[in-house]
Coordinates of C-alpha atoms (C1' of nucleotides) in Angstrom, one line a residue:
Chain A
M27 CA 9.9 -32.4 24.2
A28 CA 9.3 -31.6 20.6
D29 CA 11.2 -28.8 19.0
I30 CA 8.5 -26.1 18.8
N31 CA 9.5 -22.4 18.5
K32 CA 7.6 -19.2 18.9
K33 CA 6.8 -18.9 15.2
D34 CA 5.2 -22.3 15.3
V35 CA 3.0 -21.3 18.2
I36 CA 1.9 -18.1 16.5
K37 CA 1.0 -20.1 13.4
L38 CA -0.9 -22.5 15.6
L39 CA -3.0 -19.8 17.1
E40 CA -3.7 -18.2 13.8
D41 CA -4.7 -21.5 12.3
I42 CA -7.1 -22.1 15.1
A43 CA -8.6 -18.6 14.5
V44 CA -9.1 -19.3 10.8
L45 CA -10.8 -22.6 11.5
L46 CA -13.1 -21.1 14.2
E47 CA -14.0 -18.4 11.7
L48 CA -15.1 -21.0 9.2
K49 CA -17.2 -22.6 11.9
A50 CA -18.8 -19.2 12.3
E51 CA -17.9 -19.1 16.0
N52 CA -18.2 -16.1 18.3
P53 CA -16.1 -13.4 16.6
F54 CA -14.7 -12.4 20.0
K55 CA -13.4 -15.9 20.6
I56 CA -11.7 -15.8 17.2
Q57 CA -10.3 -12.4 18.0
A58 CA -9.0 -13.7 21.3
Y59 CA -6.8 -16.2 19.5
R60 CA -5.6 -13.6 17.0
K61 CA -4.8 -11.3 19.8
A62 CA -2.8 -14.0 21.6
A63 CA -0.8 -14.6 18.4
Q64 CA -0.1 -11.0 18.0
I65 CA 1.0 -10.5 21.5
L66 CA 3.6 -13.3 21.1
E67 CA 4.7 -11.8 17.8
T68 CA 5.3 -8.4 19.5
D69 CA 7.0 -9.7 22.6
Q70 CA 10.8 -9.7 22.4
R71 CA 11.2 -12.9 24.4
S72 CA 11.7 -16.4 23.0
L73 CA 9.4 -19.2 24.0
R74 CA 11.7 -20.5 26.7
E75 CA 11.9 -17.1 28.4
F76 CA 8.2 -17.1 29.4
D77 CA 7.8 -18.8 32.8
D78 CA 4.0 -18.5 33.0
L79 CA 2.1 -17.6 29.8
T80 CA -1.1 -16.7 31.7
K81 CA 0.7 -13.8 33.3
I82 CA 0.6 -12.1 29.9
N83 CA -2.4 -9.9 29.4
G84 CA -4.4 -11.5 26.6
I85 CA -3.5 -15.1 27.2
G86 CA -5.7 -17.0 29.6
A87 CA -5.8 -20.5 31.0
K88 CA -7.3 -22.1 27.9
T89 CA -4.9 -20.6 25.4
A90 CA -1.9 -21.3 27.7
A91 CA -2.9 -24.9 28.0
T92 CA -3.3 -25.2 24.2
I93 CA 0.2 -23.8 23.7
Q94 CA 1.6 -26.0 26.5
D95 CA 0.0 -29.1 25.0
Y96 CA 1.5 -28.2 21.6
I97 CA 5.0 -27.6 22.9
E98 CA 5.0 -30.9 24.8
N99 CA 3.5 -33.2 22.2
G100 CA 4.6 -31.5 19.0
Y101 CA 1.0 -31.4 17.8
S102 CA -2.2 -29.8 19.1
E103 CA -5.3 -31.7 19.9
T104 CA -7.3 -28.5 19.7
L105 CA -6.1 -27.9 16.2
Q106 CA -6.6 -31.5 15.1
A107 CA -10.1 -31.6 16.4
L108 CA -11.0 -28.4 14.4
Q109 CA -9.3 -29.7 11.3
K110 CA -11.6 -32.7 11.4
Q111 CA -14.6 -30.5 11.4
V112 CA -13.5 -28.1 8.6
P113 CA -12.5 -29.1 5.0
E114 CA -9.0 -27.9 4.2
G115 CA -10.1 -26.4 0.8
L116 CA -12.4 -23.9 2.6
I117 CA -9.5 -22.0 4.1
P118 CA -8.3 -20.2 1.0
L119 CA -11.9 -19.2 0.1
L120 CA -11.8 -16.7 3.0
D121 CA -9.6 -14.6 0.8
L122 CA -12.4 -14.1 -1.7
P123 CA -13.9 -10.6 -1.2
G124 CA -17.4 -10.8 0.0
L125 CA -17.0 -14.2 1.7
G126 CA -16.4 -14.4 5.4
G127 CA -16.7 -17.2 7.9
K128 CA -20.5 -17.1 8.3
K129 CA -21.4 -17.3 4.6
L130 CA -18.7 -20.0 3.9
S131 CA -20.0 -22.0 6.9
K132 CA -23.5 -21.9 5.5
L133 CA -22.3 -22.8 2.0
Y134 CA -20.4 -25.8 3.5
H135 CA -23.2 -27.1 5.6
E136 CA -26.1 -26.6 3.2
L137 CA -24.4 -27.1 -0.2
D138 CA -21.4 -29.2 0.6
V139 CA -19.0 -26.6 -0.7
I140 CA -15.5 -27.8 0.3
D141 CA -13.2 -25.9 -2.1
I142 CA -13.0 -23.4 -4.9
T143 CA -14.2 -26.0 -7.5
S144 CA -17.3 -27.0 -5.6
L145 CA -18.1 -23.4 -4.9
E146 CA -17.9 -22.5 -8.5
E147 CA -20.2 -25.4 -9.4
A148 CA -22.7 -24.4 -6.8
C149 CA -22.8 -20.9 -8.2
Q150 CA -23.1 -22.1 -11.8
N151 CA -25.9 -24.4 -10.9
E152 CA -27.7 -21.5 -9.2
K153 CA -27.8 -23.3 -5.9
V154 CA -26.3 -20.4 -4.0
S155 CA -28.9 -17.9 -4.9
A156 CA -31.6 -20.3 -3.7
L157 CA -30.2 -20.1 -0.1
K158 CA -31.8 -17.9 2.4
G159 CA -29.7 -14.8 3.0
F160 CA -28.1 -15.2 -0.5
G161 CA -29.4 -13.9 -3.7
K162 CA -28.7 -13.6 -7.4
K163 CA -26.2 -10.7 -6.9
T164 CA -24.2 -12.5 -4.3
E165 CA -24.0 -15.5 -6.6
E166 CA -22.7 -13.4 -9.4
N167 CA -20.2 -11.6 -7.1
I168 CA -18.8 -14.9 -5.9
L169 CA -18.3 -16.2 -9.4
K170 CA -16.5 -13.0 -10.4
A171 CA -14.4 -13.2 -7.2
I172 CA -13.3 -16.7 -8.3
Q173 CA -12.3 -15.5 -11.7
D174 CA -10.2 -12.6 -10.2
Y175 CA -8.7 -14.9 -7.6
K176 CA -7.4 -17.2 -10.3
K177 CA -5.5 -14.5 -12.2
Q178 CA -4.2 -12.0 -9.7
P179 CA -1.7 -12.0 -6.8
E180 CA -3.2 -10.9 -3.4
R181 CA -0.8 -8.1 -2.7
L182 CA 1.4 -6.1 -5.0
P183 CA 5.0 -4.8 -4.4
V184 CA 5.1 -1.3 -3.0
D185 CA 7.2 -0.1 -5.9
D186 CA 4.4 -0.9 -8.4
M187 CA 1.8 0.6 -6.2
L188 CA 3.8 3.8 -5.7
K189 CA 3.5 4.4 -9.4
V190 CA -0.2 3.9 -9.5
S191 CA -0.5 6.1 -6.4
K192 CA 1.3 8.9 -8.1
Q193 CA -0.9 8.6 -11.1
V194 CA -4.0 8.9 -9.0
E195 CA -2.6 11.8 -7.1
S196 CA -2.0 13.8 -10.2
Y197 CA -5.7 13.1 -11.2
L198 CA -6.8 14.3 -7.7
D199 CA -4.7 17.5 -8.2
S200 CA -6.9 18.3 -11.2
I201 CA -10.2 18.2 -9.3
E202 CA -10.8 21.7 -8.1
A203 CA -13.5 20.9 -5.6
I204 CA -11.0 19.0 -3.5
D205 CA -9.7 21.0 -0.5
R206 CA -7.0 18.6 0.5
Y207 CA -6.3 14.9 0.2
S208 CA -3.8 12.3 1.4
I209 CA -2.9 8.7 0.7
A210 CA -3.8 6.5 3.7
G211 CA -3.6 2.7 4.4
S212 CA -0.6 0.5 4.1
M213 CA 0.8 2.5 1.2
R214 CA 1.1 5.5 3.6
R215 CA 2.7 3.2 6.2
L216 CA 5.1 1.9 3.5
R217 CA 4.4 -1.7 3.9
E218 CA 6.5 -3.8 1.5
T219 CA 3.5 -5.1 -0.3
V220 CA 0.2 -3.3 -0.7
K221 CA -3.3 -4.7 -1.3
D222 CA -5.2 -1.6 -2.3
L223 CA -4.9 2.2 -2.2
D224 CA -6.9 4.4 0.2
F225 CA -7.3 8.1 -0.3
I226 CA -8.9 10.6 2.2
I227 CA -10.4 13.7 0.5
S228 CA -11.9 16.7 2.2
T229 CA -14.3 18.9 0.2
K230 CA -17.3 21.1 0.6
D231 CA -18.9 19.7 -2.6
F232 CA -19.3 15.9 -2.2
D233 CA -21.3 15.5 -5.4
T234 CA -18.9 17.1 -7.7
V235 CA -15.9 15.2 -6.3
R236 CA -17.8 11.9 -6.5
K237 CA -18.7 12.5 -10.1
A238 CA -15.1 13.3 -10.9
L239 CA -13.8 10.2 -9.2
I240 CA -16.0 7.8 -11.1
E241 CA -14.8 9.4 -14.3
M242 CA -11.2 8.7 -13.6
P243 CA -9.3 7.1 -16.6
N244 CA -8.8 3.4 -16.8
I245 CA -11.7 2.4 -14.5
K246 CA -12.6 -1.2 -14.9
E247 CA -15.3 -1.4 -12.4
I248 CA -17.1 0.7 -9.7
I249 CA -17.5 -1.5 -6.6
A250 CA -19.2 1.0 -4.3
N251 CA -20.6 4.4 -4.9
G252 CA -22.0 5.7 -1.7
Q253 CA -22.3 9.1 0.0
T254 CA -18.9 9.1 1.5
K255 CA -17.2 6.1 0.1
I256 CA -16.3 5.3 -3.5
S257 CA -14.5 2.1 -4.4
I258 CA -13.2 1.4 -7.8
I259 CA -10.9 -1.0 -9.7
I260 CA -8.6 0.5 -12.2
T261 CA -6.5 -1.4 -14.8
W262 CA -2.8 -1.1 -14.5
D263 CA -0.4 -3.9 -15.2
Y264 CA -2.7 -5.6 -12.8
D265 CA -6.1 -4.6 -11.5
V266 CA -5.7 -2.2 -8.6
S267 CA -8.6 -1.4 -6.2
I268 CA -8.8 2.1 -4.8
D269 CA -11.0 3.4 -2.0
F270 CA -11.8 7.1 -1.6
R271 CA -13.3 8.5 1.6
L272 CA -15.0 11.9 1.4
V273 CA -15.2 14.1 4.5
E274 CA -15.7 17.6 5.6
D275 CA -12.4 19.3 6.3
H276 CA -12.7 19.4 10.1
Q277 CA -12.9 15.6 10.1
F278 CA -9.9 15.1 7.8
A279 CA -7.3 14.4 10.5
T280 CA -9.3 11.8 12.4
T281 CA -10.4 10.1 9.1
L282 CA -6.9 10.1 7.9
H283 CA -5.7 8.5 11.1
H284 CA -8.4 6.0 11.0
F285 CA -7.8 4.8 7.5
T286 CA -4.0 4.9 7.8
G287 CA -4.2 2.1 10.4
S288 CA -2.7 -0.3 11.0
K289 CA -5.9 -2.0 12.1
D290 CA -4.1 -3.1 15.3
H291 CA -2.7 0.4 15.9
N292 CA -6.3 1.7 15.8
V293 CA -7.5 -1.0 18.2
A294 CA -4.8 0.0 20.6
M295 CA -5.7 3.7 20.2
R296 CA -9.3 3.0 20.9
Q297 CA -8.5 1.0 24.0
R298 CA -6.4 3.9 25.2
A299 CA -9.3 6.3 24.4
K300 CA -11.7 4.2 26.3
A301 CA -9.5 4.2 29.4
Q302 CA -9.7 8.0 29.2
G303 CA -13.5 8.1 28.8
K304 CA -13.4 8.8 25.1
K305 CA -14.5 7.1 21.9
I306 CA -12.6 7.3 18.6
S307 CA -14.3 7.2 15.3
E308 CA -13.2 8.5 11.9
Y309 CA -15.3 11.6 12.4
G310 CA -13.8 12.7 15.7
V311 CA -13.3 11.8 19.4
L312 CA -16.4 11.6 21.5
D313 CA -16.2 12.5 25.2
I314 CA -18.6 9.9 26.6
E315 CA -19.5 11.9 29.7
T316 CA -20.3 15.3 28.0
G317 CA -21.3 13.9 24.6
D318 CA -19.0 16.4 22.9
I319 CA -17.2 15.4 19.7
E320 CA -13.8 16.9 19.2
T321 CA -12.1 17.2 15.9
F322 CA -8.5 18.2 15.1
E323 CA -6.6 20.4 12.7
S324 CA -3.8 17.8 12.3
E325 CA -2.8 14.2 13.3
E326 CA -0.3 15.9 15.7
D327 CA -3.1 17.5 17.6
F328 CA -5.1 14.3 17.6
F329 CA -2.2 12.3 19.2
Q330 CA -1.5 15.1 21.6
S331 CA -5.1 14.9 23.0
F332 CA -4.3 11.4 24.1
G333 CA -1.0 12.3 25.7
L334 CA 1.1 11.1 22.8
T335 CA 3.7 12.8 20.6
Y336 CA 3.3 12.4 16.8
I337 CA 3.6 8.8 15.7
P338 CA 4.7 8.8 12.0
P339 CA 2.5 6.5 9.8
E340 CA 5.2 3.9 9.1
R341 CA 5.5 3.4 12.9
R342 CA 1.9 2.6 13.5
E343 CA 2.2 -1.2 13.5
A344 CA 1.0 -1.9 17.1
D345 CA 4.5 -3.1 18.2
G346 CA 4.8 -0.9 21.2
E347 CA 4.6 2.6 19.7
L348 CA 1.9 3.9 22.0
D349 CA 4.1 3.4 25.1
R350 CA 7.2 4.7 23.4
F351 CA 5.6 7.8 21.9
E352 CA 4.4 9.1 25.3
E353 CA 7.8 10.9 25.1
A354 CA 9.2 12.2 21.8
V355 CA 11.2 9.5 20.1
D356 CA 14.4 10.5 18.3
L357 CA 13.9 9.0 14.9
V358 CA 15.8 9.9 11.7
E359 CA 14.0 12.4 9.4
S360 CA 14.5 13.2 5.7
S361 CA 15.7 16.7 6.6
M362 CA 18.6 15.3 8.5
I363 CA 20.1 13.5 5.5
K364 CA 23.3 15.2 4.4
G365 CA 24.5 13.0 1.6
D366 CA 24.0 10.0 -0.5
L367 CA 26.7 7.3 -0.6
H368 CA 25.7 5.0 -3.4
M369 CA 25.0 6.2 -6.9
H370 CA 25.8 5.5 -10.5
T371 CA 26.8 7.6 -13.5
T372 CA 27.3 7.2 -17.2
W373 CA 30.7 5.7 -16.3
S374 CA 28.9 2.4 -15.7
D375 CA 25.1 1.9 -16.0
G376 CA 23.8 5.3 -14.8
A377 CA 21.9 7.7 -17.0
E378 CA 23.5 11.0 -15.9
S379 CA 27.0 12.3 -16.2
L380 CA 29.2 12.6 -13.0
E381 CA 29.1 16.4 -13.2
D382 CA 25.2 16.4 -13.6
M383 CA 24.9 14.1 -10.5
A384 CA 27.0 16.6 -8.5
Q385 CA 24.6 19.3 -9.6
F386 CA 21.5 17.3 -8.7
V387 CA 22.9 16.4 -5.3
T388 CA 23.7 20.0 -4.7
D389 CA 20.2 20.9 -5.6
K390 CA 19.0 18.5 -2.9
G391 CA 21.0 20.5 -0.4
Y392 CA 23.4 17.7 0.4
H393 CA 26.9 18.3 1.7
Y394 CA 28.4 15.2 0.2
M395 CA 28.1 12.3 -2.2
A396 CA 29.9 9.2 -3.1
V397 CA 30.4 8.2 -6.8
T398 CA 30.1 4.5 -6.8
D399 CA 30.0 3.0 -10.2
H400 CA 30.1 -0.8 -10.8
S401 CA 33.4 -2.7 -11.0
K402 CA 34.8 -4.6 -14.0
F403 CA 33.2 -8.0 -13.1
L404 CA 29.8 -6.6 -13.9
R405 CA 30.3 -6.4 -17.7
V406 CA 26.6 -5.9 -18.4
A407 CA 26.7 -2.7 -16.4
H408 CA 30.0 -1.6 -18.2
G409 CA 31.9 -1.9 -14.9
L410 CA 35.1 0.0 -14.4
N411 CA 38.5 -1.6 -14.7
E412 CA 41.6 -0.3 -12.9
K413 CA 42.4 2.1 -15.7
R414 CA 38.9 3.6 -16.1
L415 CA 38.6 3.8 -12.3
R416 CA 41.8 6.0 -12.2
D417 CA 40.5 8.1 -15.1
Q418 CA 37.2 8.6 -13.2
I419 CA 39.2 9.7 -10.1
K420 CA 40.7 12.4 -12.3
E421 CA 37.2 13.4 -13.5
I422 CA 36.0 13.6 -9.9
E423 CA 38.9 15.9 -9.1
R424 CA 37.9 18.1 -11.9
V425 CA 34.2 18.3 -10.8
R426 CA 35.4 19.0 -7.2
Q427 CA 36.8 22.3 -8.5
L428 CA 33.4 23.2 -9.9
Y429 CA 31.6 22.4 -6.6
P430 CA 33.8 23.6 -3.8
D431 CA 31.1 23.3 -1.2
L432 CA 30.3 19.7 -2.0
T433 CA 32.4 16.9 -0.8
I434 CA 32.7 14.2 -3.5
F435 CA 34.0 10.8 -2.3
S436 CA 35.6 8.7 -5.0
G437 CA 34.1 5.3 -4.6
I438 CA 33.2 2.0 -6.2
E439 CA 30.4 -0.6 -5.9
M440 CA 32.7 -3.5 -6.1
D441 CA 31.6 -7.0 -6.8
I442 CA 32.3 -9.8 -4.4
L443 CA 33.1 -12.7 -6.9
P444 CA 31.5 -16.1 -6.6
D445 CA 34.7 -17.6 -5.0
G446 CA 34.8 -14.9 -2.3
T447 CA 37.6 -12.8 -3.8
L448 CA 37.1 -9.1 -4.5
D449 CA 37.1 -7.5 -7.9
F450 CA 40.0 -5.2 -7.0
D451 CA 43.3 -5.6 -5.2
D452 CA 43.9 -3.7 -1.9
T453 CA 46.4 -1.5 -3.7
V454 CA 43.6 -0.2 -5.9
L455 CA 41.0 0.1 -3.1
A456 CA 43.5 2.1 -1.0
E457 CA 43.2 4.9 -3.6
L458 CA 39.5 5.3 -3.0
D459 CA 37.5 7.2 -0.3
F460 CA 34.5 4.9 -0.1
V461 CA 34.3 1.2 -1.0
I462 CA 31.1 -0.6 -1.3
A463 CA 31.1 -4.4 -1.7
S464 CA 28.1 -6.2 -3.0
I465 CA 26.9 -9.5 -4.5
H466 CA 25.4 -9.5 -8.0
S467 CA 26.2 -13.1 -9.1
S468 CA 25.7 -16.8 -8.1
F469 CA 22.6 -16.1 -6.1
N470 CA 21.9 -19.8 -5.8
Q471 CA 24.9 -20.6 -3.6
T472 CA 24.5 -22.2 -0.3
E473 CA 24.3 -20.2 2.9
D474 CA 27.9 -21.2 3.8
Q475 CA 29.1 -20.0 0.4
I476 CA 27.2 -16.7 0.5
M477 CA 28.3 -16.0 4.1
Y478 CA 31.9 -16.8 3.2
R479 CA 31.8 -14.2 0.4
L480 CA 30.3 -11.5 2.7
N481 CA 32.7 -12.3 5.5
Q482 CA 35.7 -12.0 3.1
A483 CA 34.4 -8.6 2.1
M484 CA 33.8 -7.4 5.6
E485 CA 37.2 -8.6 6.8
N486 CA 38.9 -6.4 4.1
P487 CA 40.1 -3.2 5.8
Y488 CA 39.3 -1.1 2.7
V489 CA 35.6 -2.3 2.4
H490 CA 33.4 0.3 4.2
M491 CA 30.0 -1.0 3.4
I492 CA 27.9 -3.9 2.2
A493 CA 25.2 -2.8 -0.2
H494 CA 21.7 -4.3 -0.4
P495 CA 22.7 -7.0 2.0
T496 CA 20.1 -9.6 1.2
G497 CA 19.7 -9.0 -2.5
R498 CA 15.9 -9.4 -2.4
I499 CA 13.6 -7.7 -4.9
I500 CA 10.2 -7.3 -3.2
G501 CA 7.6 -9.6 -4.7
K502 CA 10.0 -10.8 -7.4
R503 CA 13.1 -12.4 -5.9
E504 CA 13.9 -13.9 -2.5
G505 CA 17.5 -12.7 -2.3
Y506 CA 20.5 -14.9 -1.6
A507 CA 20.9 -17.2 1.4
V508 CA 22.2 -14.7 4.0
D509 CA 22.1 -15.4 7.7
V510 CA 21.4 -11.7 8.6
D511 CA 22.0 -12.3 12.3
K512 CA 25.5 -13.4 11.6
L513 CA 26.0 -10.6 9.0
I514 CA 25.1 -8.1 11.7
T515 CA 27.4 -9.6 14.2
K516 CA 30.3 -9.6 11.7
A517 CA 29.5 -6.0 10.6
K518 CA 29.8 -5.0 14.3
E519 CA 33.0 -6.8 14.8
T520 CA 34.6 -5.5 11.6
K521 CA 33.1 -2.0 11.8
T522 CA 31.5 -2.4 8.5
I523 CA 28.5 -0.2 7.6
L524 CA 25.3 -2.0 6.3
E525 CA 23.2 -0.4 3.7
L526 CA 19.5 0.4 3.7
N527 CA 19.0 0.5 0.0
A528 CA 16.2 3.0 -0.5
N529 CA 15.1 1.8 -3.9
P530 CA 11.4 0.8 -3.4
K531 CA 12.0 -2.4 -5.3
R532 CA 14.6 -3.4 -2.7
L533 CA 14.2 -1.6 0.7
D534 CA 17.1 -3.8 1.9
L535 CA 17.8 -4.2 4.8
N536 CA 14.1 -4.2 5.9
S537 CA 12.8 -2.7 9.1
V538 CA 13.1 -5.9 11.2
W539 CA 16.8 -6.3 10.4
L540 CA 17.4 -2.5 10.8
K541 CA 16.1 -2.7 14.3
K542 CA 18.4 -5.6 15.2
A543 CA 21.4 -3.9 13.6
Q544 CA 20.8 -0.7 15.6
E545 CA 20.5 -2.8 18.8
K546 CA 23.8 -4.4 18.0
G547 CA 25.4 -1.0 17.4
V548 CA 25.9 -1.4 13.7
K549 CA 26.0 1.8 11.6
I550 CA 23.5 2.1 8.7
A551 CA 23.7 4.2 5.5
I552 CA 20.5 5.1 3.7
N553 CA 21.4 5.2 0.1
T554 CA 19.3 5.6 -3.1
D555 CA 21.6 3.6 -5.4
A556 CA 20.4 6.2 -8.0
H557 CA 20.9 5.4 -11.6
R558 CA 19.2 8.6 -12.7
K559 CA 18.3 11.9 -11.3
S560 CA 14.7 11.1 -10.2
N561 CA 16.0 8.1 -8.2
L562 CA 17.7 10.4 -5.7
D563 CA 14.2 11.0 -4.3
F564 CA 14.0 7.4 -3.1
I565 CA 15.7 8.8 0.0
N566 CA 12.2 9.5 1.3
E567 CA 11.1 5.9 1.1
G568 CA 14.5 4.9 2.7
V569 CA 14.0 7.2 5.6
K570 CA 10.5 5.9 6.1
M571 CA 11.8 2.3 6.2
A572 CA 14.5 3.4 8.6
R573 CA 11.8 4.8 11.0
K574 CA 9.8 1.6 10.6
G575 CA 12.9 0.0 12.1
W576 CA 13.1 2.6 14.9
L577 CA 16.5 4.0 13.6
N578 CA 17.7 7.1 15.4
P579 CA 19.9 9.7 13.6
D580 CA 23.0 8.4 15.4
S581 CA 22.7 5.0 13.7
V582 CA 22.5 6.6 10.3
I583 CA 25.8 7.8 9.1
N584 CA 24.5 10.0 6.3
T585 CA 23.0 12.3 8.9
Y586 CA 26.6 13.0 10.0
S587 CA 28.7 16.0 9.0
V588 CA 31.5 15.4 6.5
D589 CA 34.1 15.4 9.3
Q590 CA 32.1 13.0 11.5
L591 CA 31.6 10.7 8.5
K592 CA 35.3 10.8 7.6
S593 CA 36.3 9.7 11.1
V594 CA 33.8 6.8 10.9
L595 CA 35.4 5.7 7.6
K596 CA 38.8 5.9 9.2
E597 CA 37.8 3.6 12.1
K598 CA 37.5 0.7 9.7
K599 CA 41.1 0.9 8.5
N600 CA 42.4 1.3 12.1
R601 CA 40.4 -1.4 13.7
Chain B
dG11 C1' -11.5 -17.0 24.8
dC12 C1' -10.2 -13.1 27.9
dC13 C1' -10.9 -9.7 31.3
dG14 C1' -12.3 -7.0 35.9
dT15 C1' -11.6 0.8 40.1
dT16 C1' -18.5 -2.1 36.2
dT17 C1' -14.5 -8.2 39.5
dT18 C1' -17.4 -14.2 37.6
dC19 C1' -21.2 -11.9 33.7
dG20 C1' -21.5 -9.2 29.9
dG21 C1' -18.9 -6.8 26.9
dC22 C1' -15.1 -7.0 23.8
dC23 C1' -13.4 -0.7 18.3
dC24 C1' -16.5 1.6 15.1
dG25 C1' -19.0 2.8 11.0
dA26 C1' -20.1 2.4 5.8
dC27 C1' -21.9 -0.2 2.2
dT28 C1' -24.2 -4.0 -0.1
dG29 C1' -27.5 -7.2 -0.6
dT30 C1' -31.3 -9.2 1.0
dT31 C1' -34.3 -7.8 3.4
dT32 C1' -38.9 -4.8 5.1
dT33 C1' -35.4 -3.8 9.7
dC34 C1' -30.9 -6.1 9.4
dA35 C1' -26.8 -9.5 8.8
dG36 C1' -22.5 -9.9 6.8
dT37 C1' -18.3 -8.1 5.2
dC38 C1' -14.7 -4.9 5.1
dG39 C1' -11.2 -1.7 6.5

DNA sequence: GCCGTTTTCGGCCCGACTGTTTTCAGTCG
C-alpha cells in the first residue's frame, strides 16, 4: 500500500473540485468534493482510524471509492482522467477576479486558452469580446486582472492589513451620517493573512454615506458603486480592496454576521436554520411558515434565537463551533488578562524607560509585569551582560517602591546560542524571577539542531518559558525547523510555559498548535513582546488568537493572580 | 456527488452587482 496520509487525500479532493470547476460541471457536484475535503480536515481522526468512510455524513460511495483507490494505488484514476481533459495552466487563472469555471471553460474550448499567456493574447487580439456572453468590458477587465495578478500577492499579512483597517476606521469616524459600523470578514476573524477588508455600515442616509465613501483618500479605483454595496481599491504599500455594505440599523447584526463569515460557518448556520424552519439572509431571519422576518439588536441575540451562545468571530471557522456553543464555552477574554510577561525597555531595544513601562502597565489595569530585555548575545539589540543585568535588577527594585500595587518580575529574554548553550550561567539565572529563552540566530539549522537547542533550554530548571516558539513572521519568514509536536511534549515533561507572542507580525504559536498544547496540558502565556507603549495593546490580537485555538483561562497563566502565577513558576524548579 | 420525518428524485445557502443582455448568467462573498 502506498504511503498516503489524510492531507494527501484532502488535496486530492480539492484538486478534483478545481478540475470539475474548469469543466463547468454541476456546481453541487463540485461542492460535494469540497465538502468531503473539509469534513476530513475537521475530523480529528487520522486516515487509518476511519473504518468505513461512507459512514461519514457528506462522503458517499463514489467519493469513498475514489479515496480508497488513491490510498491503495498511490495515484487516482479519477484525478488523472480529469487532468487529461483540462490543461494545467488553466488552474491558476481561476484566481483572476471575474473569471470562474464557466467562463474559463468557454475560453478554453472556443479560443484554445490554456494559460495566462494565451489568455492575454486572446484579449489583445479582441477575440474574447467576440464571444457570445462576453463583451468589450469583460475583455478589458480580464486584461487588467492579468496585470494586477502579475504584481501583487494574493493575500496580505494581517499586520499590514490591521494598519489599513485602522486608517479606514478613522475615516469612517469622520462621516457623521454613519450610525454604527464594524469591520467584518477574515480581518474580524483574525486570519493570519487577509485578502480584502469588509465593513458593515448602518445609516439612515445611504446617499450621503455612499458619496463620502467614494471620496476616501488614496482611492485607486471604484470597482462597484451600487445601492448597498461599494467596492473600492485603495493604494497602500500594496493595492488593498475594500467592500462596504450599507444597511438600515435593524439589519446591522444579521449583515455583520453574514459578512464576518467564515463562508463555511455561514453554511453551517443556514443548515441549522433550515432544520428549524427558518431561512437566514443578511437582512434577517425568515420564518418560512409565517413569512415573518426577524431582525436582532446584536449578534448575541441572533445566535440565541438558534439556541446558541455567542460565538466570537475568531471562532467561526466551521470546525465544530455550532455544537460546542450550544452551551457556553469557557474561553479566555481580554478582561481576564492580569499581566504581561514579555516586554523590552531602553535597557535593550525598547523605546520606553523601565519606569514608564511600569506606568503604562498600571494604566492597563494589570497586576504584574515581567521586564525581559535581551541578553548579551544579541548585540544589535544592546543585550544586557551580567553587570548591566544586575544594575537593572537594582533599578527594578527602585521602581517597585514607586508602584507598590504592581508586581514587577525581574526577567530576561535570553538567547539560546547556536550550539545549544544558554547566554547566562545558572548562577545568574537563579537571581531572576522570570526567564525566557528564545532563538534569534542560525535560523537555517537542521531540525535536529534546532530541537537540540530548544530541548537544552527547556531542560534548564531556571528557564520558565520559550518565546515565539517557531520564529515565523507571517508572510515574510517561515520560522526555524521546529517539530512543534515534540516541543509541546517536551514542554509538558519539563513544565515549561510556551508563549503565544501577540505581535500581529508573529502570532506564534498559532491557533492550531495552541489547541494541541492545551490538549496536552501545557501552559501558555499571551505576551505582547512590547518594544513601545502602543505595543501593549497587541494583547487584544493575542487573546483573539488564543480563542481561535479554543484556549480556556486555566491554560493561560497570565489570567492567574500573582500568587497562583508564582506557584506555577516554582513548579519548574521543583520538578 | 450526496442525501432522505419530502426516502431513490430533486434540491443542495442566499443575495448583490456587473455585463451582456432585453430577462438573465456568471461571479463573488
